[in-house]
CSV table of C-alpha atoms in Angstrom, one decimal:
chain,number,residue,atom,x,y,z
A,1,MET,CA,-17.2,-20.4,-4.9
A,2,SER,CA,-18.2,-18.6,-1.8
A,3,HIS,CA,-18.4,-19.8,1.5
A,4,ASP,CA,-22.1,-19.4,1.6
A,5,VAL,CA,-23.3,-21.6,-0.9
A,6,LYS,CA,-24.0,-25.3,1.0
A,7,LEU,CA,-24.5,-27.8,-2.4
A,8,GLY,CA,-24.8,-31.7,-1.7
A,9,SER,CA,-21.8,-32.2,-3.8
A,10,GLN,CA,-19.4,-30.2,-1.7
A,11,THR,CA,-20.9,-31.5,1.5
A,12,GLN,CA,-20.6,-34.5,0.8
A,13,LEU,CA,-16.7,-34.5,-0.3
A,14,PHE,CA,-16.1,-32.6,2.8
A,15,GLU,CA,-17.5,-35.4,4.6
A,16,ALA,CA,-15.0,-37.8,3.0
A,17,LEU,CA,-12.4,-36.0,3.6
A,18,GLN,CA,-12.7,-35.7,7.4
A,19,LEU,CA,-13.3,-39.4,7.8
A,20,PHE,CA,-9.8,-40.2,6.5
A,21,THR,CA,-7.9,-38.1,8.7
A,22,GLN,CA,-10.0,-38.5,11.8
A,23,PHE,CA,-8.3,-41.6,13.2
A,24,ASN,CA,-5.3,-42.8,10.9
A,25,SER,CA,-2.4,-41.4,9.1
A,26,ASN,CA,-3.1,-41.3,5.8
A,27,LEU,CA,-1.6,-39.5,2.2
A,28,ILE,CA,-5.1,-38.1,0.3
A,29,SER,CA,-5.1,-37.5,-2.9
A,30,VAL,CA,-8.4,-35.1,-4.3
A,31,GLU,CA,-8.0,-34.8,-7.9
A,32,GLY,CA,-10.7,-31.5,-10.3
A,33,ASP,CA,-9.9,-30.3,-13.2
A,34,THR,CA,-9.5,-27.1,-13.6
A,35,GLY,CA,-12.1,-24.5,-11.9
A,36,SER,CA,-13.8,-28.1,-10.5
A,37,GLY,CA,-13.2,-26.3,-7.0
A,38,LYS,CA,-10.5,-27.7,-5.1
A,39,SER,CA,-9.6,-24.5,-3.9
A,40,TRP,CA,-12.8,-24.1,-2.2
A,41,LEU,CA,-12.3,-26.8,-0.9
A,42,ALA,CA,-8.7,-26.9,0.4
A,43,GLN,CA,-10.3,-23.2,2.1
A,44,HIS,CA,-13.3,-24.9,4.0
A,45,PHE,CA,-11.6,-27.2,5.0
A,46,LEU,CA,-8.6,-25.4,6.4
A,47,ASN,CA,-11.2,-23.9,8.8
A,48,SER,CA,-13.4,-26.5,9.8
A,49,ASP,CA,-11.6,-28.7,12.0
A,50,LYS,CA,-10.7,-26.4,15.1
A,51,GLU,CA,-9.8,-29.2,17.4
A,52,ILE,CA,-6.5,-30.2,15.0
A,53,GLN,CA,-3.5,-29.4,17.2
A,54,THR,CA,-1.6,-28.5,14.8
A,55,LEU,CA,-2.6,-27.5,10.7
A,56,SER,CA,-0.5,-26.6,8.0
A,57,PHE,CA,-0.9,-25.4,4.4
A,58,LEU,CA,1.6,-24.7,1.5
A,59,LEU,CA,0.1,-23.1,-2.1
A,60,CYS,CA,2.7,-24.6,-4.6
A,61,LEU,CA,4.2,-21.9,-6.6
A,62,PRO,CA,6.5,-22.9,-10.3
A,63,SER,CA,9.0,-20.4,-8.5
A,64,GLN,CA,9.6,-22.5,-5.3
A,65,THR,CA,12.6,-24.7,-4.4
A,66,THR,CA,12.5,-28.0,-1.8
A,67,LYS,CA,13.8,-26.1,0.6
A,68,GLN,CA,11.8,-23.2,0.4
A,69,GLN,CA,8.7,-25.3,0.4
A,70,ARG,CA,10.0,-27.1,3.2
A,71,CYS,CA,10.5,-24.3,5.1
A,72,ILE,CA,6.6,-23.0,5.0
A,73,LEU,CA,5.6,-26.2,6.2
A,74,MET,CA,8.4,-26.7,8.9
A,75,GLY,CA,7.6,-22.9,10.0
A,76,GLN,CA,4.3,-24.1,10.9
A,77,LEU,CA,4.3,-26.9,12.0
A,78,LEU,CA,7.9,-26.4,14.8
A,79,ALA,CA,9.4,-23.4,14.6
A,80,ASP,CA,10.7,-20.9,12.0
A,81,SER,CA,14.2,-20.4,13.2
A,82,LEU,CA,14.4,-24.6,11.7
A,83,CYS,CA,14.2,-22.6,8.1
A,84,GLY,CA,17.7,-22.5,8.1
A,85,THR,CA,18.2,-25.9,8.8
A,86,ASP,CA,18.8,-29.2,5.9
A,87,GLU,CA,17.1,-31.7,8.2
A,88,THR,CA,13.5,-33.4,6.1
A,89,LEU,CA,10.7,-32.8,8.0
A,90,THR,CA,11.1,-36.8,9.3
A,91,GLN,CA,14.4,-35.6,11.2
A,92,SER,CA,12.5,-32.7,12.5
A,93,LEU,CA,9.6,-33.5,14.2
A,94,GLU,CA,11.6,-36.5,15.3
A,95,HIS,CA,13.8,-33.8,17.6
A,96,TYR,CA,11.5,-31.9,19.0
A,97,ARG,CA,8.9,-33.9,18.5
A,98,LYS,CA,10.2,-37.6,20.0
A,99,ASP,CA,8.0,-38.3,22.8
A,100,GLN,CA,5.2,-36.2,22.4
A,101,GLU,CA,1.3,-36.4,20.9
A,102,CYS,CA,2.2,-35.0,17.3
A,103,ASN,CA,-1.5,-34.6,15.3
A,104,THR,CA,-1.2,-32.9,12.7
A,105,THR,CA,-3.0,-32.1,9.2
A,106,LEU,CA,-0.8,-31.0,6.0
A,107,ILE,CA,-3.0,-29.5,2.9
A,108,VAL,CA,-1.0,-29.1,-0.4
A,109,ASP,CA,-3.1,-26.7,-2.8
A,110,ASP,CA,-1.2,-26.6,-6.4
A,111,ALA,CA,0.1,-30.1,-5.8
A,112,ASP,CA,1.4,-31.0,-9.4
A,113,LEU,CA,4.4,-27.6,-8.7
A,114,LEU,CA,5.2,-30.1,-5.4
A,115,CYS,CA,9.0,-31.0,-5.6
A,116,GLN,CA,10.0,-34.4,-5.9
A,117,GLY,CA,12.2,-33.6,-3.1
A,118,LEU,CA,9.1,-32.5,-0.4
A,119,LEU,CA,7.0,-35.1,-2.2
A,120,SER,CA,9.4,-38.3,-1.1
A,121,GLU,CA,9.6,-36.3,2.4
A,122,LEU,CA,6.2,-36.2,3.3
A,123,CYS,CA,6.0,-39.6,2.3
A,124,GLU,CA,8.6,-41.2,4.8
A,125,LEU,CA,6.7,-38.9,7.5
A,126,ILE,CA,4.1,-40.4,6.8
A,127,VAL,CA,4.7,-43.8,7.1
A,128,THR,CA,6.2,-43.5,10.3
A,129,ALA,CA,3.5,-41.9,12.0
A,130,GLN,CA,2.1,-45.1,11.3
A,131,ASN,CA,4.3,-46.6,13.2
A,132,SER,CA,4.3,-44.5,15.9
A,133,PRO,CA,1.6,-44.7,18.3
A,134,LEU,CA,1.6,-41.1,19.4
A,135,TRP,CA,1.8,-39.8,17.0
A,136,GLN,CA,-1.6,-39.2,13.7
A,137,VAL,CA,-0.1,-37.4,10.1
A,138,ASN,CA,-2.7,-36.3,7.5
A,139,VAL,CA,-0.9,-35.4,4.2
A,140,ILE,CA,-3.9,-33.7,1.8
A,141,LEU,CA,-2.8,-33.5,-2.0
A,142,PHE,CA,-4.8,-31.2,-4.5
A,143,SER,CA,-3.7,-31.7,-7.5
A,144,LYS,CA,-5.5,-32.5,-11.8
A,145,PRO,CA,-6.0,-35.6,-12.9
A,146,GLY,CA,-3.0,-37.5,-13.1
A,147,ALA,CA,-0.1,-35.3,-12.2
A,148,LEU,CA,1.1,-37.1,-9.2
A,149,ASP,CA,1.5,-40.1,-11.0
A,150,GLN,CA,4.7,-40.4,-12.3
A,151,LYS,CA,6.7,-38.5,-9.4
A,152,LEU,CA,4.7,-41.3,-6.5
A,153,SER,CA,6.2,-44.1,-8.9
A,154,VAL,CA,9.3,-43.1,-8.1
A,155,VAL,CA,9.1,-42.7,-4.5
A,156,ALA,CA,11.2,-44.9,-2.2
A,157,GLN,CA,8.6,-45.5,0.9
A,158,LEU,CA,5.1,-44.9,-0.4
A,159,PRO,CA,2.4,-45.2,1.8
A,160,ASP,CA,-1.5,-46.7,1.1
A,161,ILE,CA,-3.2,-43.9,-1.3
A,162,LYS,CA,-6.9,-42.8,-0.8
A,163,SER,CA,-7.9,-41.1,-3.9
A,164,ILE,CA,-11.0,-38.7,-4.1
A,165,ILE,CA,-12.1,-37.5,-7.7
A,166,ILE,CA,-14.0,-34.2,-8.0
A,167,PRO,CA,-16.7,-34.8,-10.2
A,168,PRO,CA,-19.2,-32.1,-11.5
A,169,PHE,CA,-22.3,-30.7,-10.9
A,170,ASN,CA,-25.7,-32.8,-10.2
A,171,ASP,CA,-28.6,-30.7,-12.2
A,172,GLU,CA,-29.5,-29.4,-8.3
A,173,ASP,CA,-26.8,-28.4,-7.0
A,174,THR,CA,-26.2,-26.7,-10.3
A,175,GLN,CA,-29.6,-24.3,-10.4
A,176,THR,CA,-28.5,-23.9,-7.0
A,177,PHE,CA,-25.4,-22.1,-8.1
A,178,LEU,CA,-26.4,-20.4,-11.2
A,179,GLU,CA,-29.4,-18.8,-8.7
A,180,GLN,CA,-27.2,-17.8,-5.7
A,181,LEU,CA,-23.8,-17.0,-7.7
A,182,VAL,CA,-24.5,-16.0,-11.2
A,183,VAL,CA,-27.8,-15.0,-12.1
A,184,PRO,CA,-27.8,-12.3,-9.6
A,185,HIS,CA,-25.1,-10.3,-11.6
A,186,ALA,CA,-27.8,-10.6,-15.0
A,187,LYS,CA,-29.4,-6.9,-15.2
A,188,LYS,CA,-32.6,-8.1,-17.7
A,189,ASP,CA,-34.6,-10.9,-18.5
A,190,LYS,CA,-32.7,-12.0,-22.0
A,191,GLN,CA,-29.1,-11.8,-20.2
A,192,ARG,CA,-30.8,-14.5,-17.3
A,193,ILE,CA,-32.4,-16.6,-20.0
A,194,ARG,CA,-28.7,-17.2,-22.0
A,195,ILE,CA,-27.0,-17.6,-19.2
A,196,TYR,CA,-29.3,-20.2,-18.1
A,197,GLN,CA,-29.0,-22.0,-21.8
A,198,ILE,CA,-25.2,-21.3,-22.1
A,199,ALA,CA,-24.6,-23.1,-19.0
A,200,GLU,CA,-26.9,-26.3,-20.5
A,201,LYS,CA,-24.2,-26.8,-23.1
A,202,ILE,CA,-20.5,-26.9,-20.6
A,203,ASP,CA,-19.5,-28.7,-17.8
A,204,HIS,CA,-21.1,-27.9,-14.5
A,205,THR,CA,-18.0,-26.8,-12.7
A,206,PRO,CA,-17.9,-24.2,-10.5
A,207,GLY,CA,-15.3,-22.1,-12.6
A,208,LYS,CA,-16.6,-22.6,-15.7
A,209,LEU,CA,-20.3,-21.2,-14.2
A,210,LEU,CA,-18.7,-18.6,-12.8
A,211,ALA,CA,-16.9,-18.0,-16.4
A,212,LEU,CA,-21.2,-16.6,-17.5
A,213,ALA,CA,-20.9,-13.8,-14.9
A,214,GLU,CA,-17.8,-12.7,-15.5
A,215,PRO,CA,-18.9,-9.7,-19.1
A,216,TYR,CA,-21.8,-8.6,-16.2
A,217,ILE,CA,-19.5,-7.9,-13.7
A,218,HIS,CA,-17.3,-6.6,-16.1
A,219,ASN,CA,-19.5,-3.9,-17.6
A,220,SER,CA,-21.0,-2.5,-14.2
A,221,HIS,CA,-17.2,-2.4,-13.1
A,222,TRP,CA,-17.0,-0.4,-16.2
A,223,MET,CA,-19.3,1.7,-16.2
A,224,ARG,CA,-18.5,2.4,-12.4
A,225,ARG,CA,-15.2,3.3,-12.8
A,226,PHE,CA,-16.7,5.6,-16.3
A,227,LEU,CA,-19.5,7.3,-13.1
A,228,LEU,CA,-15.8,8.1,-11.0
A,229,VAL,CA,-14.0,9.7,-13.7
A,230,LEU,CA,-16.8,11.1,-14.6
A,231,ILE,CA,-17.2,13.2,-11.3
A,232,ALA,CA,-13.3,13.4,-11.0
A,233,LEU,CA,-13.0,14.9,-14.4
A,234,LEU,CA,-16.3,17.8,-13.2
A,235,ILE,CA,-15.2,18.5,-9.8
A,236,ALA,CA,-11.2,19.7,-11.7
A,237,MET,CA,-13.0,21.0,-14.4
A,238,GLY,CA,-15.6,23.9,-11.3
A,239,GLY,CA,-11.9,23.7,-9.1
A,240,TRP,CA,-10.7,24.9,-12.1
A,241,SER,CA,-12.9,27.7,-13.1
A,242,TRP,CA,-13.6,29.3,-9.7
A,243,TRP,CA,-9.6,28.9,-9.2
A,244,THR,CA,-8.9,31.3,-12.8
A,245,SER,CA,-11.6,33.7,-11.9
A,246,TYR,CA,-10.6,34.3,-8.2
A,247,GLN,CA,-7.4,34.9,-9.8
A,248,SER,CA,-9.0,37.5,-12.3
A,249,ARG,CA,-10.5,39.1,-9.5
A,250,ILE,CA,-7.5,39.3,-7.3
A,251,ASP,CA,-5.6,41.0,-10.5
A,252,ASP,CA,-8.0,43.3,-10.6
A,253,GLN,CA,-7.5,45.1,-7.3
A,254,LYS,CA,-4.1,45.3,-7.3
A,255,ASN,CA,-4.1,47.2,-10.0
A,256,ASP,CA,-7.1,49.3,-8.0
A,257,ALA,CA,-4.5,49.8,-5.7
A,258,MET,CA,-1.7,50.8,-7.9
A,259,LEU,CA,-3.7,53.3,-9.4
A,260,ILE,CA,-4.9,54.6,-6.5
A,261,SER,CA,-1.1,54.5,-5.1
A,262,GLN,CA,0.5,56.8,-8.3
A,263,PRO,CA,1.0,60.3,-7.3
A,264,GLN,CA,-0.8,62.9,-8.7
A,265,ILE,CA,-0.2,66.5,-10.3
A,266,LYS,CA,-0.9,69.3,-8.3
A,267,PRO,CA,-3.0,71.8,-10.0
A,268,GLU,CA,-0.6,74.7,-8.6
A,269,GLN,CA,2.1,73.3,-10.7
A,270,SER,CA,-0.2,72.0,-14.4
A,271,LEU,CA,-1.7,76.3,-13.2
A,272,THR,CA,2.0,77.9,-13.7
A,273,ASP,CA,3.6,76.5,-16.3
A,274,SER,CA,0.2,77.1,-18.8
A,275,GLU,CA,0.6,80.6,-17.0
A,276,PRO,CA,3.8,81.5,-19.4
A,277,ALA,CA,1.9,80.8,-22.1
A,278,SER,CA,-1.1,82.5,-21.5
A,279,SER,CA,0.2,85.4,-21.0
A,280,ALA,CA,2.3,85.6,-23.9
A,281,GLN,CA,-0.8,84.7,-25.8
A,282,ALA,CA,-3.2,88.2,-24.5
A,283,THR,CA,-0.4,90.3,-25.4
A,284,LEU,CA,-0.6,89.4,-28.7
A,285,PRO,CA,-2.8,91.4,-30.7
A,286,THR,CA,-5.1,90.0,-33.0
A,287,THR,CA,-5.4,92.6,-36.2
A,288,GLN,CA,-1.3,92.4,-36.9
A,289,PRO,CA,2.0,90.7,-36.3
A,290,VAL,CA,4.0,92.5,-34.3
A,291,LYS,CA,7.8,92.2,-33.9
A,292,LEU,CA,9.1,91.3,-30.5
A,293,GLU,CA,12.1,92.1,-29.2
A,294,ASP,CA,14.1,91.3,-26.6
A,295,ASP,CA,14.9,93.6,-24.2
A,296,ALA,CA,16.3,91.8,-21.4
A,297,LYS,CA,19.8,93.4,-21.4
A,298,ASN,CA,17.4,96.5,-20.4
A,299,LEU,CA,16.3,94.8,-16.8
A,300,PRO,CA,18.3,94.7,-13.6
A,301,PRO,CA,19.1,91.5,-11.7
A,302,GLU,CA,17.1,89.2,-10.8
A,303,VAL,CA,17.3,89.5,-6.8
A,304,MET,CA,18.7,85.7,-5.1
A,305,GLU,CA,16.9,84.9,-2.3
A,306,LYS,CA,19.4,81.9,-1.3
A,307,THR,CA,23.2,82.4,-2.4
A,308,VAL,CA,24.3,78.6,-3.4
A,309,SER,CA,27.7,77.3,-2.7
A,310,VAL,CA,29.6,74.8,-4.5
A,311,GLY,CA,29.2,71.1,-4.2
A,312,GLU,CA,25.3,72.7,-2.0
A,313,GLN,CA,22.5,70.5,-3.3
A,314,SER,CA,18.7,71.6,-2.6
A,315,ALA,CA,17.2,70.6,0.9
A,316,ASP,CA,14.6,69.1,-1.8
A,317,ASN,CA,16.6,67.3,-4.0
A,318,GLN,CA,19.2,65.5,-0.5
A,319,LYS,CA,18.2,62.1,0.6
A,320,ARG,CA,19.2,61.5,4.1
A,321,VAL,CA,21.1,58.4,5.4
A,322,VAL,CA,21.2,56.7,8.3
A,323,VAL,CA,24.4,55.3,9.1
A,324,SER,CA,24.8,53.5,12.6
A,325,ALA,CA,26.3,53.6,15.3
A,326,LYS,CA,29.3,51.0,15.1
A,327,VAL,CA,30.3,52.6,11.4
A,328,VAL,CA,30.7,56.3,12.6
A,329,ASP,CA,33.2,54.4,15.1
A,330,ALA,CA,34.9,52.4,12.7
A,331,LEU,CA,35.6,55.3,9.8
A,332,VAL,CA,37.4,57.8,12.3
A,333,ASP,CA,39.1,55.2,13.5
A,334,GLY,CA,39.8,53.6,9.7
A,335,ASP,CA,38.7,49.8,11.1
A,336,ASN,CA,36.6,48.1,7.9
A,337,SER,CA,36.1,45.4,9.4
A,338,VAL,CA,32.7,46.1,10.6
A,339,GLY,CA,31.2,45.5,8.1
A,340,ASN,CA,32.5,42.0,7.3
A,341,LYS,CA,31.7,41.6,10.3
A,342,SER,CA,28.1,42.0,9.7
A,343,THR,CA,28.2,40.2,6.8
A,344,VAL,CA,29.4,37.0,9.2
A,345,GLU,CA,27.2,37.1,10.9
A,346,ASN,CA,24.5,37.2,8.9
A,347,THR,CA,26.2,34.4,7.2
A,348,SER,CA,26.1,32.9,10.3
A,349,ALA,CA,22.2,33.2,11.0
A,350,VAL,CA,21.3,31.2,7.3
A,351,VAL,CA,23.8,28.4,8.2
A,352,ALA,CA,21.6,27.9,11.8
A,353,ASN,CA,18.8,28.4,9.8
A,354,ASN,CA,19.3,25.7,7.0
A,355,ALA,CA,20.7,23.2,9.7
A,356,VAL,CA,17.3,23.8,12.2
A,357,ALA,CA,15.8,22.5,8.7
A,358,THR,CA,17.5,19.8,7.9
A,359,SER,CA,17.7,18.4,11.3
A,360,GLY,CA,13.6,19.1,11.6
A,361,ASP,CA,13.2,16.6,8.1
A,362,LYS,CA,15.0,13.9,9.6
A,363,SER,CA,13.5,13.7,12.8
A,364,SER,CA,10.2,13.1,10.8
A,365,ALA,CA,11.8,9.5,9.0
A,366,THR,CA,12.7,8.7,12.7
A,367,ALA,CA,11.9,4.6,13.0
A,368,ILE,CA,9.5,3.7,15.3
A,369,THR,CA,11.5,2.0,19.0
A,370,SER,CA,8.2,0.3,20.5
A,371,LEU,CA,6.2,-2.8,19.1
A,372,VAL,CA,1.8,-2.1,19.2
A,373,LEU,CA,0.7,-5.8,19.5
A,374,ASN,CA,-3.0,-5.8,17.6
A,375,THR,CA,-4.0,-9.0,19.1
A,376,ASP,CA,-7.7,-7.6,19.6
A,377,GLU,CA,-7.8,-6.5,16.7
A,378,LEU,CA,-6.9,-10.0,15.3
A,379,LEU,CA,-9.4,-11.8,16.9
A,380,ASN,CA,-12.2,-9.4,16.1
A,381,ILE,CA,-11.1,-10.2,12.5
A,382,SER,CA,-13.6,-13.0,10.6
A,383,GLU,CA,-12.2,-16.5,11.5
A,384,ASP,CA,-12.9,-17.2,7.7
A,385,ARG,CA,-10.3,-15.3,6.0
A,386,TYR,CA,-6.4,-15.2,6.0
A,387,THR,CA,-3.2,-13.4,6.1
A,388,LEU,CA,0.3,-13.6,5.4
A,389,GLN,CA,2.5,-13.9,7.4
A,390,LEU,CA,5.8,-11.9,7.2
A,391,ALA,CA,7.7,-13.3,9.7
A,392,ALA,CA,8.0,-14.5,13.1
A,393,VAL,CA,10.8,-13.9,15.6
A,394,THR,CA,11.6,-14.9,20.0
A,395,SER,CA,11.7,-11.1,21.0
A,396,LYS,CA,10.4,-7.9,20.1
A,397,GLN,CA,13.4,-6.3,18.8
A,398,GLU,CA,13.7,-8.1,15.7
A,399,ALA,CA,10.1,-7.6,15.4
A,400,LEU,CA,11.4,-3.5,15.2
A,401,GLY,CA,13.8,-5.1,13.1
A,402,PHE,CA,12.2,-7.0,10.7
A,403,ILE,CA,9.3,-3.7,10.5
A,404,ASN,CA,12.3,-0.3,10.2
A,405,GLN,CA,13.4,-3.2,8.0
A,406,PHE,CA,11.3,-3.0,5.1
A,407,SER,CA,9.8,0.0,5.8
A,408,LEU,CA,6.3,-1.8,7.3
A,409,GLN,CA,5.1,0.8,9.9
A,410,HIS,CA,1.3,0.9,10.2
A,411,LYS,CA,1.3,-1.6,7.2
A,412,VAL,CA,1.5,-5.0,9.0
A,413,ARG,CA,-0.5,-6.4,12.1
A,414,VAL,CA,1.8,-7.9,15.3
A,415,TYR,CA,0.5,-10.8,17.5
A,416,ARG,CA,2.2,-12.5,20.5
A,417,THR,CA,2.7,-16.8,20.8
A,418,ILE,CA,3.7,-19.8,22.7
A,419,ARG,CA,5.7,-22.6,20.3
A,420,ASN,CA,7.2,-25.4,22.6
A,421,GLN,CA,7.2,-23.3,25.5
A,422,LYS,CA,9.1,-19.8,23.8
A,423,GLU,CA,7.4,-16.9,23.4
A,424,TRP,CA,7.3,-15.2,19.7
A,425,PHE,CA,6.3,-12.6,17.9
A,426,VAL,CA,4.9,-12.9,14.6
A,427,VAL,CA,4.6,-10.5,12.0
A,428,THR,CA,1.3,-11.0,9.3
A,429,TYR,CA,0.5,-8.2,6.5
A,430,GLN,CA,-3.1,-7.9,5.7
A,431,ASP,CA,-6.2,-10.3,5.1
A,432,PHE,CA,-7.8,-11.4,2.4
A,433,ALA,CA,-10.9,-13.2,1.3
A,434,THR,CA,-9.2,-16.2,-0.2
A,435,ILE,CA,-6.2,-18.1,-0.2
A,436,GLN,CA,-5.5,-17.5,-4.3
A,437,LYS,CA,-5.7,-13.5,-3.4
A,438,THR,CA,-4.0,-14.2,-0.3
A,439,SER,CA,-1.2,-15.9,-3.2
A,440,GLU,CA,-1.9,-13.1,-5.5
A,441,ALA,CA,-0.3,-10.5,-2.8
A,442,ALA,CA,2.2,-12.3,-1.6
A,443,GLN,CA,3.6,-12.2,-5.5
A,444,ASP,CA,2.9,-8.4,-5.1
A,445,LEU,CA,5.2,-7.8,-2.4
A,446,PRO,CA,9.0,-6.2,-2.9
A,447,ILE,CA,11.3,-8.5,-4.2
A,448,ASN,CA,13.0,-8.2,-1.0
A,449,LEU,CA,10.4,-9.1,0.8
A,450,GLN,CA,9.5,-12.0,-1.1
A,451,LYS,CA,12.9,-12.9,-0.1
A,452,GLU,CA,12.2,-13.7,2.9
A,453,LEU,CA,9.0,-16.3,1.8
A,454,PRO,CA,6.2,-15.1,3.3
A,455,TRP,CA,3.1,-17.8,3.2
A,456,PRO,CA,-0.3,-17.6,3.2
A,457,LYS,CA,-3.1,-18.2,6.3
A,458,SER,CA,-5.7,-18.6,8.0
A,459,MET,CA,-7.4,-16.3,10.7
A,460,ALA,CA,-8.5,-19.2,12.3
A,461,GLN,CA,-5.5,-20.7,13.5
A,462,VAL,CA,-3.9,-16.9,14.2
A,463,GLN,CA,-7.0,-17.1,16.8
A,464,GLN,CA,-6.3,-20.2,18.5
A,465,GLU,CA,-2.5,-18.9,18.8
A,466,ILE,CA,-3.0,-15.6,20.2
A,467,LEU,CA,-5.8,-17.9,22.7
A,468,ARG,CA,-2.9,-20.1,23.6
A,469,ALA,CA,-0.6,-17.8,24.9
A,470,LYS,CA,-3.3,-16.1,27.3
């Protein structure tokens, strides 16, 4: 449900929650069916009261244990270093806030997945706070109707429970909700009329009303994706066509260059080769055949312009070989190590080049060595959004080690805060519009990073902690 929609029924529920948490310590149970708006109410309350000293939020998941859920709550109430202890919530607060004021509200969404042990600890904490003049602790449990009855029945110290039931929308809120969040997705008048007709036959809850817009949202997304794919395909085809034509032009140019560089037959040489045949044909009479006799033996011997000795070749057929002075000296001295030495030097040069290339590759993967705080960037984000807290440590070196260990360079934002008069560095991951999207992002993280128990955190609380350190 959008935060911009103002509905009368939701405003009354919100005011009732504020009234219960304003004065005393209470256990508040907010019950509603699936899609009734429990998560929206939890998010809205999480960002509403800026005067709360400490506010903690837990989104329960089926795979969480009692220790993990306690860790998430205590990490927000005190310091993350307490996550390794087996102390209960009451024992930890008594140890660190025994003689100090403690005004805090703990919000638990999907509380029907809350572990039995942690539910007992929350009830014990409320009873303790009711007997302490310096403490005011409220616990708000959002769950399905009757989901916590069996678990609460076995709790030893059970305080009074303040119950709030989320009803369906009235007609006025239903009309406002449809006009602002559902009908704008329909592009045709027939689609809008159909939405109103179906809305009259279903329960007026946010989840079921929003489901009426899903077919039109999906169609719009499908058309956008189809157009994007079509554009990408056209660009790829155009690029391929240009590349093939370019390669064809290059090949043509290469062929022309090869034809130009080929040696041509000299005209004098062709004429010389054809002269004997032509002269012989000219001496033949055309009327009758003439018998030819070989009288070469009667001719004197041909005059030789140049004598040729045994082992000599024509100057035109000889090839010139250039030999270095070192090789000549080695041949004279009978030393064959010159060629071997040259080979060794060439091999050494190749090895040296490979070593330089390898060292360059390794240097490119060097981890970051300095920590940059993203305080201003976090302060500029809307306080209605949420982020994932991945870790909180007490030194910059620990923060750097965490980022390098999980390869989170340039993927996280880090800020500094003060907890219990001690400096902390908190590592956060991206920002999201709702808590649901934040929890989904936590489940998409790598398994080794999920073991560090990341938890959703409102940007309002992040900004409060940043300002606390200034």
